[in-house]
Coordinates of C-alpha atoms in Angstrom, one line a residue:
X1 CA 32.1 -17.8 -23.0
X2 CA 31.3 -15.9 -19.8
X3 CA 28.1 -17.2 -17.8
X4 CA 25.9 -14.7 -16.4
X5 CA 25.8 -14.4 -13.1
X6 CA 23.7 -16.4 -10.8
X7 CA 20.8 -14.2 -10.0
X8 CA 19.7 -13.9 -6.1
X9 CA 16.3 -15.3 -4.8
X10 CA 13.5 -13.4 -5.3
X11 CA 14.8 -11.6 -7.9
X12 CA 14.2 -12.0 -11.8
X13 CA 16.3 -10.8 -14.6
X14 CA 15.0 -9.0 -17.5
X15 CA 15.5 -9.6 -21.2
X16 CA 17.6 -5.8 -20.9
X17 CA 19.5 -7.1 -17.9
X18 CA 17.6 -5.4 -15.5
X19 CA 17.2 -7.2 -11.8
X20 CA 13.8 -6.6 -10.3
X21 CA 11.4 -8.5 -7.6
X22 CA 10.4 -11.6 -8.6
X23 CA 6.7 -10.6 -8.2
X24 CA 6.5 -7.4 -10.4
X25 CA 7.2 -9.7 -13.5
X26 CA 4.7 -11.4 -15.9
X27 CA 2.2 -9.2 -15.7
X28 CA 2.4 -5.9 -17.4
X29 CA 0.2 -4.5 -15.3
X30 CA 2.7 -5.9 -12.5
X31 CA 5.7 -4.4 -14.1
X32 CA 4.6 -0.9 -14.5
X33 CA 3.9 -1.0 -10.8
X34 CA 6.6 -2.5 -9.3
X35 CA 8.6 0.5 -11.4
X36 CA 6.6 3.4 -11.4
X37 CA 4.6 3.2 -8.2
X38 CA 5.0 0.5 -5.3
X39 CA 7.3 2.1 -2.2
X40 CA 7.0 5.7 -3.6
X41 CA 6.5 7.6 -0.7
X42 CA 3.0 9.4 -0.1
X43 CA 2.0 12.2 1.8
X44 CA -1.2 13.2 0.2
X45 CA -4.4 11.9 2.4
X46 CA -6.5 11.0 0.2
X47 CA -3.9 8.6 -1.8
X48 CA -3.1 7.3 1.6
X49 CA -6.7 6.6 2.4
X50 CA -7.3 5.1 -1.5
X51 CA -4.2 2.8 -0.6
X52 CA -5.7 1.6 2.5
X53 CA -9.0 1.1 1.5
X54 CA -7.7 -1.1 -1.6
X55 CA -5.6 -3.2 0.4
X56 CA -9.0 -4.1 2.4
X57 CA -10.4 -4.5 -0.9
X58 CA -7.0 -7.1 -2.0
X59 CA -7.6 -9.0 1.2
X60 CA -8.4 -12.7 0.1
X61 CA -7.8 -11.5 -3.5
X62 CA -4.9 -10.9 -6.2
X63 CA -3.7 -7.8 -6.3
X64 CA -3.7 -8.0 -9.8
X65 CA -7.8 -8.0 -9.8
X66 CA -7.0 -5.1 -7.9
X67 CA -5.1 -3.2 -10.3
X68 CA -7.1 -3.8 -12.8
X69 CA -10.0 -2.2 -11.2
X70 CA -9.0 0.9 -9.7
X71 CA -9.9 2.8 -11.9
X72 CA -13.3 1.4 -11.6
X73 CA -13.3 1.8 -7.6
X74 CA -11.8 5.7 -7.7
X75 CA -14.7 6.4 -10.3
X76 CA -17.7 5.0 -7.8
X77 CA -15.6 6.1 -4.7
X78 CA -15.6 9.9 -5.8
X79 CA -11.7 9.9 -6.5
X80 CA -11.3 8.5 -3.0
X81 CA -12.2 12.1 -1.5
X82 CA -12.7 10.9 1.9
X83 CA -14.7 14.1 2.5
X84 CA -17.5 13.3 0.1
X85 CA -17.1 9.0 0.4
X86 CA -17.9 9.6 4.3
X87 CA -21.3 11.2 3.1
X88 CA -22.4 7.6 1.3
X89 CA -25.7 5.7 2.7
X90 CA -27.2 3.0 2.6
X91 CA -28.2 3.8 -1.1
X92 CA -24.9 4.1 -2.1
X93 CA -23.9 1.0 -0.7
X94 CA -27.1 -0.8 -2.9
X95 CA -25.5 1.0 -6.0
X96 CA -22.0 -0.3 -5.4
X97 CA -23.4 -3.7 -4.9
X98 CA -25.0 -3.7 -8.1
X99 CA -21.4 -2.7 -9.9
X100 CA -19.2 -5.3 -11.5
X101 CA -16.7 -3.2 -12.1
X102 CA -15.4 -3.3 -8.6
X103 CA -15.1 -6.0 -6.0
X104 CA -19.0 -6.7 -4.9
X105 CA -18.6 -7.6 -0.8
X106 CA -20.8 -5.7 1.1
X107 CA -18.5 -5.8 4.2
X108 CA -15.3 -3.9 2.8
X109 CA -18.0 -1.5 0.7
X110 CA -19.3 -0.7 3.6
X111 CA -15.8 -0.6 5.4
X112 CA -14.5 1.7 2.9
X113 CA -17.4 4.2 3.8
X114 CA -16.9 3.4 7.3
X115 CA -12.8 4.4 6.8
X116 CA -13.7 7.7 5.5
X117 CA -15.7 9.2 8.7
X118 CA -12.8 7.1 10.7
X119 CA -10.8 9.5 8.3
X120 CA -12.0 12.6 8.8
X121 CA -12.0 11.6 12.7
X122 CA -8.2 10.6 12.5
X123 CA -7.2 14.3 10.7
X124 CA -8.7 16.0 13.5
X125 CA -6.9 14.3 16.3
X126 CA -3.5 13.5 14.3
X127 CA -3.1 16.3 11.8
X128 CA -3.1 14.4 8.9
X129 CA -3.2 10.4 7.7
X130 CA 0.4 11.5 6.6
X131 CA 1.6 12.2 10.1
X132 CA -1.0 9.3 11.7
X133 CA 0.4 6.4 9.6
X134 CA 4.2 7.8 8.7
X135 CA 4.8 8.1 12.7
X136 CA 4.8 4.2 12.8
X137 CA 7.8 4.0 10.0
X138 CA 10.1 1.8 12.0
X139 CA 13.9 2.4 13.4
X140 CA 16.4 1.4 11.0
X141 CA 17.6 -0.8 13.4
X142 CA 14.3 -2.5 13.5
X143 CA 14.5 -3.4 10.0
X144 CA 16.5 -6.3 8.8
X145 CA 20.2 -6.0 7.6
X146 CA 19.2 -7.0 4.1
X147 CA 15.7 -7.0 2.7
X148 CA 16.1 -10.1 0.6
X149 CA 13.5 -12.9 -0.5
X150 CA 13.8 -14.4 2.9
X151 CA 13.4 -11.4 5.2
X152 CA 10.3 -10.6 3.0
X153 CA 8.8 -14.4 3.7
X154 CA 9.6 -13.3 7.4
X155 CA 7.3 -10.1 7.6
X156 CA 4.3 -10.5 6.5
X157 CA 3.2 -8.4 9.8
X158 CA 6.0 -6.3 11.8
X159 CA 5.3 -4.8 15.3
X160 CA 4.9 -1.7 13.5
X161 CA 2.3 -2.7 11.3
X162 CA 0.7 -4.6 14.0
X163 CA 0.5 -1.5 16.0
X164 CA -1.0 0.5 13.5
X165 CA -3.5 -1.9 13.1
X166 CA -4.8 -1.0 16.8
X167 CA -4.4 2.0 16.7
X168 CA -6.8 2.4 13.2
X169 CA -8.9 -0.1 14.8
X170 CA -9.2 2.3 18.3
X171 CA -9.5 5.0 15.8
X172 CA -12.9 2.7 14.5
X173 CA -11.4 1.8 11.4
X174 CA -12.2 -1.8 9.6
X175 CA -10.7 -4.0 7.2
X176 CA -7.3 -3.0 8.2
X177 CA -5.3 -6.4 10.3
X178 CA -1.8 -6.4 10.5
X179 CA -1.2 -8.0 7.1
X180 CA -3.2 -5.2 5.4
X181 CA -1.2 -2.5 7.6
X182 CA 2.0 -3.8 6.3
X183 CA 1.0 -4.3 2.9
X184 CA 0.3 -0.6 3.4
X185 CA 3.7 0.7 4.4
X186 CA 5.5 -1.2 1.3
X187 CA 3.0 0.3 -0.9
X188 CA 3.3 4.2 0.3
X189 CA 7.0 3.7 1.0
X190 CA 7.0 3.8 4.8
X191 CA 9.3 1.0 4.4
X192 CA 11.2 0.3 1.3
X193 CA 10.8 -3.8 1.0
X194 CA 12.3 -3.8 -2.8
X195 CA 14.8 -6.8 -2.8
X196 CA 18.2 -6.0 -2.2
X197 CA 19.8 -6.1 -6.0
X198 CA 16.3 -4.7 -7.6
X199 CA 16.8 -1.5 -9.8
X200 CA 14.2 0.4 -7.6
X201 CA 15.5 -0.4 -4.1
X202 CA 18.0 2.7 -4.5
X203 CA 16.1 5.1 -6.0
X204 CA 13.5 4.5 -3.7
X205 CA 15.8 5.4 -0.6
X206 CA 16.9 8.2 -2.4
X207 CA 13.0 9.7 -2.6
X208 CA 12.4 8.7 0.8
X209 CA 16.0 10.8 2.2
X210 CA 14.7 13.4 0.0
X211 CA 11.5 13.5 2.1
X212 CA 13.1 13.0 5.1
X213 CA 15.7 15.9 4.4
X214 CA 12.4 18.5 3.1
X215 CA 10.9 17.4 6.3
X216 CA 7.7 17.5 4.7
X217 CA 6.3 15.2 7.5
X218 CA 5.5 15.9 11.1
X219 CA 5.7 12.7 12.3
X220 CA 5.4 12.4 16.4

């Protein structure tokens, strides 16, 4: 009888036969983002802003408790329309205090509020978020041979994302370290970090040469 083969760290094998990173398992809510979501590549502002401002939000946290409030957050943060979060006050920030739906810490409320005016402030000196945060996408040559379970462990911060980070934070953004900055690029696709072997690694590089080829970015 034929034994299956040995499957490479980091990644689990489905019940179908599938090969996917380890952490998008055992969680539906996991599973449907790892394959319908996580290092899709966005261009919109206002999706790039709502990713930003819930990786604040993840920062000590799962980002499973995440997940499972977003839809809570984009309700009380108007969609995540920058444009109408940067005109929240003080009033706004008792209101989200008082709402268990959403993670209740006055600093990354207020943060998030803070992000939107940096926001707006970042468009009219950049262009767009898209072209801001896709203009620190690193070299391939930067990136490691083969994103596997150990290079992952290894960059949990880059010098890209580390960059970015002062940059945001020059640009008076909060909330948004290295880690978060990182966590950012895998998430909006600005680096494809799906293990090596995982059933969305390729079609991931295939959106991300699509956009590349469209040149639907005007990246400095």
């Amino acid at each position: 009888m034929t034994q299956p083969a040995e499957v490479p760290s980091g990644l689990r094998r489905r019940t179908d036969g599938t090969l996917a990173c380890w952490w998008g398992e055992g969680h539906d809510d996991y599973e449907a983002y790892h394959d319908t979501e996580w290092g899709v590549p966005v261009t919109d502002d206002v999706r790039l802003y709502e990713k930003m401002c819930l990786e604040g939000f993840q920062s000590g946290l799962s980002w499973l408790t995440i997940l499972r409030k977003r839809e809570n957050f984009r309700a009380v943060f108007s969609g995540f329309d920058f444009e109408a979060v940067a005109g929240f006050g003080h009033a706004d920030v008792e209101r989200l205090m008082g709402d268990a739906g959403i993670v209740r810490h006055r600093g990354k409320i207020e943060a998030t509020i803070n992000n939107a005016r940096a926001a707006l402030e970042t468009i009219e000196a950049h262009g767009s978020l898209s072209a801001f945060f896709w203009s620190f996408e690193p070299v391939p040559d930067d990136r490691p041979a083969v994103i596997d379970h150990r290079a992952l462990a290894s960059m949990a911060t880059t010098p890209e994302s580390t960059a970015l980070s002062k940059a945001l934070r020059k640009l008076g953004w909060r909330f948004v370290g290295p880690t978060t900055c990182y966590a950012l690029m895998q998430a909006s696709g600005i680096v494809n970090d799906h293990i090596e072997g995982c059933h969305r690694r390729p079609v991931i590089e295939t959106a991300r040469d699509a956009l590349m080829r469209l040149g639907s970015l005007k990246v400095s």
